XYZ file of C-alpha atoms in Angstrom:
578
model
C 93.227 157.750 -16.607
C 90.985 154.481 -16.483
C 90.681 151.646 -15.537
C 90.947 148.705 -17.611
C 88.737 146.110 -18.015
C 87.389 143.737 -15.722
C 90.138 140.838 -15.599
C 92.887 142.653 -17.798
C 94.584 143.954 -14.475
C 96.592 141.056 -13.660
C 98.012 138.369 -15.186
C 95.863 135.410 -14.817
C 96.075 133.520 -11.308
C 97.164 136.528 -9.906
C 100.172 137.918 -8.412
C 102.933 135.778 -6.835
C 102.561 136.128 -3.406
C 98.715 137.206 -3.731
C 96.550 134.332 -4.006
C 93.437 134.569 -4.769
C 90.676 134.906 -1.950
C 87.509 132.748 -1.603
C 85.001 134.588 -3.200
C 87.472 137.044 -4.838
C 86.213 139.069 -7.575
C 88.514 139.108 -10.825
C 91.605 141.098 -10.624
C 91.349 141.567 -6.916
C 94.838 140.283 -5.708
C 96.700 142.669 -7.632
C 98.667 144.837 -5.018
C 97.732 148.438 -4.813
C 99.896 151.345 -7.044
C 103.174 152.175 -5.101
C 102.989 154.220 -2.262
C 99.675 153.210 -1.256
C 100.997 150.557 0.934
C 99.082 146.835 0.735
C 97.127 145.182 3.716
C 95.854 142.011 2.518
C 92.332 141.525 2.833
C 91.386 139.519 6.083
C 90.077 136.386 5.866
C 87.604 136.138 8.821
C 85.441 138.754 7.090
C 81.960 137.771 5.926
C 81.852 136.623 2.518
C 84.799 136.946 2.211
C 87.271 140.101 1.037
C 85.602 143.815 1.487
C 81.696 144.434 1.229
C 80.882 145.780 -2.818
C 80.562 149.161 -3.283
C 76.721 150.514 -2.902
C 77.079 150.662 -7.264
C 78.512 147.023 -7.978
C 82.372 146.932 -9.191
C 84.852 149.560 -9.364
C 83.347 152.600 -10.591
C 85.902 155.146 -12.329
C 87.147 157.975 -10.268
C 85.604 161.298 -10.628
C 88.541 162.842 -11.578
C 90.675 159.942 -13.097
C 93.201 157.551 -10.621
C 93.172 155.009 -8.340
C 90.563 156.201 -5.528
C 87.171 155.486 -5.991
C 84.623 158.380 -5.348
C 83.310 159.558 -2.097
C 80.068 157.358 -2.936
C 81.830 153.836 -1.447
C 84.995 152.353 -2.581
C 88.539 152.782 -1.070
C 89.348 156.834 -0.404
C 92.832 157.546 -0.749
C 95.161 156.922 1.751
C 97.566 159.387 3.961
C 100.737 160.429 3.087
C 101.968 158.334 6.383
C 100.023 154.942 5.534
C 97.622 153.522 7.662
C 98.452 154.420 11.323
C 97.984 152.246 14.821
C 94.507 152.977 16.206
C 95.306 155.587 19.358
C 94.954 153.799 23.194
C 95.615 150.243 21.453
C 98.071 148.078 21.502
C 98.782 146.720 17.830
C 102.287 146.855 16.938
C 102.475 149.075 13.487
C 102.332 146.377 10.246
C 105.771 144.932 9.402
C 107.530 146.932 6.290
C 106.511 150.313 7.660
C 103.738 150.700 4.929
C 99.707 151.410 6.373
C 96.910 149.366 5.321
C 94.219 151.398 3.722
C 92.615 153.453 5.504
C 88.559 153.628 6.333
C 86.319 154.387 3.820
C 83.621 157.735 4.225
C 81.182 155.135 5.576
C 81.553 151.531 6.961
C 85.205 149.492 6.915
C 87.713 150.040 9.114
C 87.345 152.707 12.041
C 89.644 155.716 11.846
C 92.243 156.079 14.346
C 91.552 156.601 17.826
C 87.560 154.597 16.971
C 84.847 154.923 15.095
C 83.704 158.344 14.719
C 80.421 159.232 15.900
C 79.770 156.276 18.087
C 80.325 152.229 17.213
C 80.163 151.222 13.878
C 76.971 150.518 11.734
C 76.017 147.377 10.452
C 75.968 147.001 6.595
C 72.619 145.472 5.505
C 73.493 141.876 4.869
C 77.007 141.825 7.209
C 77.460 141.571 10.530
C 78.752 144.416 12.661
C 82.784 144.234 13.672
C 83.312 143.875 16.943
C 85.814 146.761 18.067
C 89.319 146.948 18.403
C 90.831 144.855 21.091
C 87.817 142.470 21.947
C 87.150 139.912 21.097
C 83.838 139.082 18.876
C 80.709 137.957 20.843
C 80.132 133.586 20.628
C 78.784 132.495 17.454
C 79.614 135.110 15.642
C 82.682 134.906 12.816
C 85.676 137.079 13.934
C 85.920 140.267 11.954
C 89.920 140.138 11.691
C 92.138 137.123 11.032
C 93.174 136.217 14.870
C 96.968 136.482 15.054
C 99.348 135.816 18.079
C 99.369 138.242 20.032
C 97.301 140.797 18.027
C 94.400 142.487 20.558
C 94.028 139.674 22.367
C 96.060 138.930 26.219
C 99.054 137.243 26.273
C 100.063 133.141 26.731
C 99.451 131.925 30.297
C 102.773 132.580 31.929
C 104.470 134.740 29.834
C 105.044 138.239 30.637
C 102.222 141.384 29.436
C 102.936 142.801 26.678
C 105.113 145.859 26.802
C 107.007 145.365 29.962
C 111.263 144.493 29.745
C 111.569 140.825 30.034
C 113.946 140.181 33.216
C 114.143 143.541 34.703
C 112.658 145.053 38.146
C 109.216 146.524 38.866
C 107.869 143.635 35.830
C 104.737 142.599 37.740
C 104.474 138.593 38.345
C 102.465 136.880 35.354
C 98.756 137.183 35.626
C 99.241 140.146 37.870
C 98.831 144.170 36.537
C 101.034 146.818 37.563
C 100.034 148.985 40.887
C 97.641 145.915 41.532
C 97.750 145.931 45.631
C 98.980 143.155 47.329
C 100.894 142.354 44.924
C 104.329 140.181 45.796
C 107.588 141.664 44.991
C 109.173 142.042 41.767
C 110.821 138.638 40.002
C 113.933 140.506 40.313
C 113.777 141.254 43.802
C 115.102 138.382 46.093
C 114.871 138.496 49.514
C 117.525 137.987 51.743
C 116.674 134.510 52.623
C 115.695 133.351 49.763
C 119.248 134.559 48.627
C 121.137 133.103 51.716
C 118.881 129.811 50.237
C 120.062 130.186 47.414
C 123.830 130.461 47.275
C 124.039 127.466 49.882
C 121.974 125.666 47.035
C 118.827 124.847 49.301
C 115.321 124.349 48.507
C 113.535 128.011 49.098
C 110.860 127.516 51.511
C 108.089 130.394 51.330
C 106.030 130.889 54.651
C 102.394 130.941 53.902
C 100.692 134.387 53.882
C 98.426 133.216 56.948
C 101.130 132.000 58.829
C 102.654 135.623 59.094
C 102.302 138.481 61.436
C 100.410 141.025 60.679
C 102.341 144.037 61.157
C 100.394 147.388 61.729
C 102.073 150.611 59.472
C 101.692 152.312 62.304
C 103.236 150.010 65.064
C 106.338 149.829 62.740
C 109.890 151.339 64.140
C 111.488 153.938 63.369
C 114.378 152.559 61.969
C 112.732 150.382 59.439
C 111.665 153.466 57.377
C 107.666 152.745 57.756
C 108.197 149.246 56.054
C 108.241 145.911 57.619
C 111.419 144.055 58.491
C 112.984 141.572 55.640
C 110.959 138.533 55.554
C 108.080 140.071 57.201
C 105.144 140.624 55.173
C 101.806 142.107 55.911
C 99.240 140.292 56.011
C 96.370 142.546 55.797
C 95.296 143.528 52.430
C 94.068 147.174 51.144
C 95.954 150.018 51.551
C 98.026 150.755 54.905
C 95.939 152.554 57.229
C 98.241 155.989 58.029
C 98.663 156.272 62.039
C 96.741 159.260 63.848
C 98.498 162.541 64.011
C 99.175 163.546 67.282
C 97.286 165.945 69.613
C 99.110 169.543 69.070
C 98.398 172.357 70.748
C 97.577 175.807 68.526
C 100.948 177.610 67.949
C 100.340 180.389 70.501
C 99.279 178.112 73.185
C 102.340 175.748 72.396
C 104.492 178.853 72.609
C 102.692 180.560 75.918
C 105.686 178.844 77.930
C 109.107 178.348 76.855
C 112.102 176.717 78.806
C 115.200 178.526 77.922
C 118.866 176.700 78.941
C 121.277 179.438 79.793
C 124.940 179.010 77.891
C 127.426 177.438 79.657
C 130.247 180.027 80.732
C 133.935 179.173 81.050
C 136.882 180.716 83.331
C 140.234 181.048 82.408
C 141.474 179.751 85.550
C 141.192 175.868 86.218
C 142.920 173.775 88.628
C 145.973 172.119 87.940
C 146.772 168.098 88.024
C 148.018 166.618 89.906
C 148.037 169.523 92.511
C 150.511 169.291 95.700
C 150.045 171.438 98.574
C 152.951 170.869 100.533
C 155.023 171.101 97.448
C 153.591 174.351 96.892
C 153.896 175.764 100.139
C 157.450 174.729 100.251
C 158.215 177.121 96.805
C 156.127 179.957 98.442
C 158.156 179.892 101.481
C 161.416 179.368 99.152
C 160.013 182.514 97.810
C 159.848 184.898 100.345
C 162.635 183.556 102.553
C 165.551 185.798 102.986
C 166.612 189.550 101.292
C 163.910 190.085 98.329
C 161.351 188.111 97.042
C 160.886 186.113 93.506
C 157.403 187.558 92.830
C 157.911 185.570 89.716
C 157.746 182.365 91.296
C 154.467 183.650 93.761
C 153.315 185.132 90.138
C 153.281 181.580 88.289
C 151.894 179.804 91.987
C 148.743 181.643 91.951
C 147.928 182.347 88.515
C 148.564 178.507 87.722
C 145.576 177.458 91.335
C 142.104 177.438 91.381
C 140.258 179.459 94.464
C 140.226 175.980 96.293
C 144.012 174.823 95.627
C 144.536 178.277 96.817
C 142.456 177.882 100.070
C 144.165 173.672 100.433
C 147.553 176.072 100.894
C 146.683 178.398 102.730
C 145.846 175.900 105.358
C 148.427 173.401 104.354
C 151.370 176.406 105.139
C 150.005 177.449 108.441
C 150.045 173.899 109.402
C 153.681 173.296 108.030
C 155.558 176.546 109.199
C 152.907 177.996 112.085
C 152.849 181.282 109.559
C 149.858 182.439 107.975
C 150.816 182.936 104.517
C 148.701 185.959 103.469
C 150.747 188.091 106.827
C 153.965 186.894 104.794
C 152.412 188.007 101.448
C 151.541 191.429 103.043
C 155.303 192.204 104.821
C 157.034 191.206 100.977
C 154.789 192.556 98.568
C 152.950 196.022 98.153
C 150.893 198.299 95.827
C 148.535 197.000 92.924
C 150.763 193.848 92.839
C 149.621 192.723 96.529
C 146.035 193.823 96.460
C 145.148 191.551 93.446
C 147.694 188.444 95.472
C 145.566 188.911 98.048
C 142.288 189.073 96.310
C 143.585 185.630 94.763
C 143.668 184.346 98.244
C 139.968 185.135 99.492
C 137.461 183.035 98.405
C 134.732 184.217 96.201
C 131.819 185.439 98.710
C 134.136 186.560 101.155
C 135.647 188.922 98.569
C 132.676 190.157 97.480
C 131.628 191.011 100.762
C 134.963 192.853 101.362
C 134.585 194.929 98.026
C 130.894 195.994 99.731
C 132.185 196.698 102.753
C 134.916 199.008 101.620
C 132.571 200.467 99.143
C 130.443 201.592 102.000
C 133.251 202.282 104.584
C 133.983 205.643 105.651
C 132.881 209.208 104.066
C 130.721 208.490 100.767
C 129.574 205.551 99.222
C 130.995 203.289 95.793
C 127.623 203.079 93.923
C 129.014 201.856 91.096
C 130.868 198.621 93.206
C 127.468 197.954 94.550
C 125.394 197.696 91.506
C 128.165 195.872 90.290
C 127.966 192.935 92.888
C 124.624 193.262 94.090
C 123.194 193.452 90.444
C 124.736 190.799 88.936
C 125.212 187.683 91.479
C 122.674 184.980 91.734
C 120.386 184.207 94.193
C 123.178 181.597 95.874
C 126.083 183.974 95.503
C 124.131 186.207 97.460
C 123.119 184.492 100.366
C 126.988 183.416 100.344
C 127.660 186.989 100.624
C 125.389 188.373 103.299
C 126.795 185.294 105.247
C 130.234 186.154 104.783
C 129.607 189.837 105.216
C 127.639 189.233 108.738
C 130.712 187.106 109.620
C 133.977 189.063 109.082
C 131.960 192.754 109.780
C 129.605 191.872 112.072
C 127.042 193.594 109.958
C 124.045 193.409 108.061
C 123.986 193.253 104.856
C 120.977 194.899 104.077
C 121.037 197.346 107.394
C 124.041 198.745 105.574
C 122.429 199.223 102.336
C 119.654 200.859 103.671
C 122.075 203.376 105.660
C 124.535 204.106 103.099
C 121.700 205.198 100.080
C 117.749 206.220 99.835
C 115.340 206.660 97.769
C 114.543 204.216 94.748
C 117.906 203.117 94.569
C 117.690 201.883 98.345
C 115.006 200.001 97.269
C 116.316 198.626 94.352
C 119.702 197.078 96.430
C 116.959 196.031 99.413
C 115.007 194.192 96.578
C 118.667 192.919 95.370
C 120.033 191.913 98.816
C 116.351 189.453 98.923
C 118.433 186.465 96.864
C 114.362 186.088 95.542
C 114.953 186.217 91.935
C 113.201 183.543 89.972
C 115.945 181.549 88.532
C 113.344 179.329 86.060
C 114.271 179.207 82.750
C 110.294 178.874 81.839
C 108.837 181.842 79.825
C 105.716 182.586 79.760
C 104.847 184.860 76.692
C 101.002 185.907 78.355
C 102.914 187.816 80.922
C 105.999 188.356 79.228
C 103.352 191.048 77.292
C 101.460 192.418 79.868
C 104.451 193.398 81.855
C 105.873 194.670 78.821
C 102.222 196.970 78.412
C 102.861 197.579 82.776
C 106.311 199.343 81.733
C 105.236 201.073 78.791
C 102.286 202.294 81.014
C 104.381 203.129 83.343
C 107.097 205.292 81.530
C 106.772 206.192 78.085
C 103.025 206.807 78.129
C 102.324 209.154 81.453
C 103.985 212.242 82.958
C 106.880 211.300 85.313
C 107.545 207.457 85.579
C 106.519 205.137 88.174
C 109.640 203.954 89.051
C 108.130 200.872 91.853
C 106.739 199.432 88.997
C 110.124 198.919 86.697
C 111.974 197.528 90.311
C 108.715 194.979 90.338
C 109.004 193.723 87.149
C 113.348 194.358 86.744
C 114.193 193.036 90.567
C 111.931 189.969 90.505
C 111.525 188.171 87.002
C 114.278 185.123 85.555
C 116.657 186.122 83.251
C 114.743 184.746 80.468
C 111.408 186.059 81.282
C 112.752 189.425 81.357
C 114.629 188.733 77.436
C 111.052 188.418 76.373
C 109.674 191.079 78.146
C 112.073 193.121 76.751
C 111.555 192.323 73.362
C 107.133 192.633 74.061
C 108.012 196.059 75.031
C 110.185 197.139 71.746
C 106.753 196.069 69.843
C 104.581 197.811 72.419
C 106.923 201.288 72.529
C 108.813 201.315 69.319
C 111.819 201.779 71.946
C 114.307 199.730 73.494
C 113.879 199.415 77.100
C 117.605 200.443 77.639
C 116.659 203.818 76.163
C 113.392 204.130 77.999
C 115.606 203.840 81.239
C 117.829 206.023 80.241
C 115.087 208.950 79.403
C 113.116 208.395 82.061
C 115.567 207.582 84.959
C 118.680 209.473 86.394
C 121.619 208.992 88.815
C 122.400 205.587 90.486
C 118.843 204.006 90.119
C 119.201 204.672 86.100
C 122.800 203.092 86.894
C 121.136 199.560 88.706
C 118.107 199.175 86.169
C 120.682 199.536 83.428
C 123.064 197.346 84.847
C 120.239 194.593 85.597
C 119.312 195.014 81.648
C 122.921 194.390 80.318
C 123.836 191.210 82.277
C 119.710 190.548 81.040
C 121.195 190.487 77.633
C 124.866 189.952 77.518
C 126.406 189.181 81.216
C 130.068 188.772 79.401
C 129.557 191.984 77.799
C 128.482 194.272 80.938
C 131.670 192.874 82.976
C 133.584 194.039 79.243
C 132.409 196.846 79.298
C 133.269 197.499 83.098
C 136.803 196.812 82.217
C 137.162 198.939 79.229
C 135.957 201.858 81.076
C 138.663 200.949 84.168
C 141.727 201.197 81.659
C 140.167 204.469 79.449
C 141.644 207.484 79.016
C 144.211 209.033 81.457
C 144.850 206.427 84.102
C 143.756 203.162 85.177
C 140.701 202.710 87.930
C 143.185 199.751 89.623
C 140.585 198.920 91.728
C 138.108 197.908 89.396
C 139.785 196.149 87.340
C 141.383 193.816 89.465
C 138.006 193.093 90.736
C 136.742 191.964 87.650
C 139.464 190.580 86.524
C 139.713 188.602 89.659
C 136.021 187.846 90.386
C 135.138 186.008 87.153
C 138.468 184.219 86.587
C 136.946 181.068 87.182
C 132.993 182.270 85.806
C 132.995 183.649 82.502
C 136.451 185.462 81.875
C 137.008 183.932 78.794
C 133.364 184.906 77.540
C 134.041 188.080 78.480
C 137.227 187.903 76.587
C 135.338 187.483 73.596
C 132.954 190.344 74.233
C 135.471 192.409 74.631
C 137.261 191.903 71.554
C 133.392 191.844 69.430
C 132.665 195.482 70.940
C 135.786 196.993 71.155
C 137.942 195.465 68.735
C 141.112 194.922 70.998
C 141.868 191.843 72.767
C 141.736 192.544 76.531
C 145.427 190.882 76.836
C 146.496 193.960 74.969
C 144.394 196.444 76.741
C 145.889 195.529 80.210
C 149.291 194.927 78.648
C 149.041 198.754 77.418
C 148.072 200.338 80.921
C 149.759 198.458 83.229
C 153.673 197.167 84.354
C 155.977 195.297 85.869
C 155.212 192.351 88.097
C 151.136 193.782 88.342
C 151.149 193.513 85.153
C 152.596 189.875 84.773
C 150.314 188.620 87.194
C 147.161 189.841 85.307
C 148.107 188.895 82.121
C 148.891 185.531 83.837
C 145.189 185.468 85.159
C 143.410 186.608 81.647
C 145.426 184.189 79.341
C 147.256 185.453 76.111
C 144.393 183.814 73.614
C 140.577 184.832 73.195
């Protein structure tokens, strides 16, 4: 293929729609083959149309067609047309078709810019300027200028590519993520809204008239921004306040406050409460052949310790009777030791338990580790003072004359009420004491045993959690089994007993109990103690430890091993729930 001869192309005058160019060389305007796509010619370029091939006219392919050669001329065009330059902005030529695309040397740049660097100047033309500026003063532009095409938009109207209307549209004249920049045209703050709907002139403050509100000085509440109708002032970006002085994790955690959990008893006292009423019932009660233990059973197990102590007092004043003489000549057995034990207040029934524990041939150990081991420092004193009182003893004299060795030492050390009650831990000592016990035990021949009563008789609950957990890394044992391979008899009993309530307080009294109703029999005694000591404490705690460890409620248990009216009046005390 050929092609034909100068002018024969098109018809003369051109193509409709073509016309001819100044300067245009014959047969120009015809449009290109299809598929080729058409860009007219700019105007603006110098002398007008293309520059002539380095050879004059249209020299004949190489290999027959439309292109011209590799030596100048138009190359042919991609499958796709000619695309949009890459980073620009030009919208992609209406009718989907390319213009042609840059020849081997000189014309327009490829996509994406001129390869190699800015374009070369043809000997007798002036260089293009490139895409998207504009060309320098006096100097023709390269491209016909149209609206819009490389060049910013008309004062006021929005940049080109952002939604028209919508939020986050930055104001004319201002680029996106440009700081200081006012809100949105969408956004509208709430006075200028209140303004609005009561259709009155919006009023905006001047920037210099408003505070200038510091990031950090901002509430909390506002998020970190300022208030509605507040702006800042200062320009730049917000300065971010100054972390706070910490202190290094180990020296943060060197002391701890620990809160012990609240405890709860299952006995409370009853409103409104009426003495006289009551003492009426309880004399109602007893009066005459028999008594209705069931009414004395729902009396007592329905008081607190002080209602209970408000009748006593109230009855001897009403009939000139004391009330627990009465109790004693109607009732008898298990029955009227726990009444009774209803009726004394707290120390002073401790204090009787000790006493009879150390009354006569032999000695209860196991009531006085129980008591001694487990009260705080004020239930103590209340005890010693109670016990000096009603037995006209020492406390501690009796201790010390009733046991010996370690053990005496251990209920002297006890009978001190000098246990740090802090709930401050310090984690520095917490380990050394922990090393002082391992030393101590585990890691020489015998076992110091003044050492574990220093550290066990002396240190806060919570100190001694996290010595006890030091000394697990330390040993690889737990201190529990420590004591029990290193100590024997009642001092292995005390140190122990000091290391459950440590722990689990609810749990050492559940325990206590479960052992009073195992097996053949029922130690009476013990558990009516128990039951009856921490009615108003931690029963229902221990409730709950009880079921956890041995799967039974203790309602159950007691309902099991015990009868009649003893019965009634201890299930009374412990509740039916958990």
């Amino acid at each position: 293929m050929s092609y034909p001869p100068p002018g024969g192309y098109p018809p003369p005058g051109g193509y409709p729609g073509y016309p001819p160019q100044p300067g245009q060389q014959p047969g120009y305007g015809a449009p290109p083959p299809p598929g080729g796509g058409g860009y007219p010619p700019p105007a603006g370029y110098p002398g007008g149309g293309y520059p002539p091939p380095a050879t004059g006219g249209y020299p004949p392919p190489a290999t027959g067609g439309y292109p011209p050669p590799a030596t100048g001329g138009y190359p042919p065009p991609p499958a796709s047309g000619y695309p949009p330059p890459g980073g620009s902005n030009y919208p992609p030529p209406p009718g989907g078709g390319g213009g042609y695309p840059p020849p081997a040397s000189g014309g327009y740049p490829a996509p994406g810019g001129y390869p190699g660097g800015a374009p070369q100047a043809v000997p007798g033309f002036t260089a293009p300027a490139p895409y998207g500026q504009q060309p320098p003063p006096g100097q023709p532009p390269s491209y016909p200028a149209q609206p819009g095409y490389g060049q910013q938009p008309p004062p006021g109207a929005a940049p080109y590519g952002a939604p028209p209307g919508q939020y986050g549209a930055p104001a004319p004249g201002q680029m996106y993520g440009q700081p200081g920049a006012p809100p949105p045209a969408a956004y509208v703050p709430v006075a200028a809204a209140a303004a609005v709907a009561a259709d009155l002139p919006v009023v905006e403050p001047a920037a210099a008239d408003l505070p200038v509100v510091e990031p950090e000085k901002l509430p909390e509440e506002a998020g970190g921004r300022p208030p509605a109708g507040v702006a800042a002032a200062a320009s730049g970006p917000p300065r971010q306040a100054p972390a706070p002085a910490s202190q290094p994790p180990t020296a943060a955690m060197g002391s701890l406050a620990i809160n012990e959990q609240a405890t709860h008893g299952t006995v409370v006292p009853i409103r409104p409460f009426d003495a006289e009423a009551d003492c009426e019932l309880y004399r109602k009660a007893m009066r005459g052949a028999g008594t209705d233990e069931a009414t004395l059973i729902n009396l007592i197990a329905t008081r607190s310790n002080e209602q209970r102590q408000k009748i006593k007092l109230t009855y001897k004043t009403m009939y000139g009777k004391d009330l627990i003489r009465d109790i004693k000549s109607e009732l008898s057995g298990n029955l009227e030791e726990c009444m009774l034990a209803l009726f004394m207040s707290g120390p002073y029934y401790d204090a009787h338990q000790l006493h009879r524990a150390m009354k006569g041939a032999g000695t209860d150990e196991t009531t006085l580790i129980e008591i001694l081991c487990t009260r705080t420092n004020k239930e103590i004193e209340a005890i010693k003072a109670e016990f000096k009182k009603n037995y006209h003893k020492d406390l501690e004299k009796s201790c010390v004359s009733e046991t010996s060795g370690h053990f005496k030492r251990l209920l002297v050390s006890m009978c001190q009420a000098n246990r740090d009650e802090s709930t401050n831990v310090d984690m520095a000592k917490a380990t050394k004491e922990a090393q002082d016990l391992f030393q101590a035990g585990e890691k020489k021949w015998g076992t110091d045993e003044s050492r574990f009563n220093v550290i066990l008789a002396s240190r806060s609950f919570p100190q001694l959690r996290a010595t006890f957990s030091e000394y697990t890394k330390i040993s690889q044992r737990d201190i529990a089994n420590s004591i029990q391979r290193e100590m024997s008899g009642d001092l292995k009993g005390g140190f122990l007993a000091i290391v459950e309530c440590v722990r689990n307080r609810p749990m050492f009294f559940a325990d206590r109990l479960y052992k009073s109703m195992k097996g053949a029999g029922t130690n009476d005694s013990n558990l009516i103690r128990v039951v009856v000591s921490r009615s108003e404490i931690d029963l229902v705690e221990i409730k709950k430890a009880f079921l956890e460890r041995y799967h039974k409620t203790l309602y159950k248990m007691i309902e099991g091993d015990t009868s009649g009216d003893y019965k009634r009046l201890l299930l009374g005390i412990v509740g039916q729930g958990v």
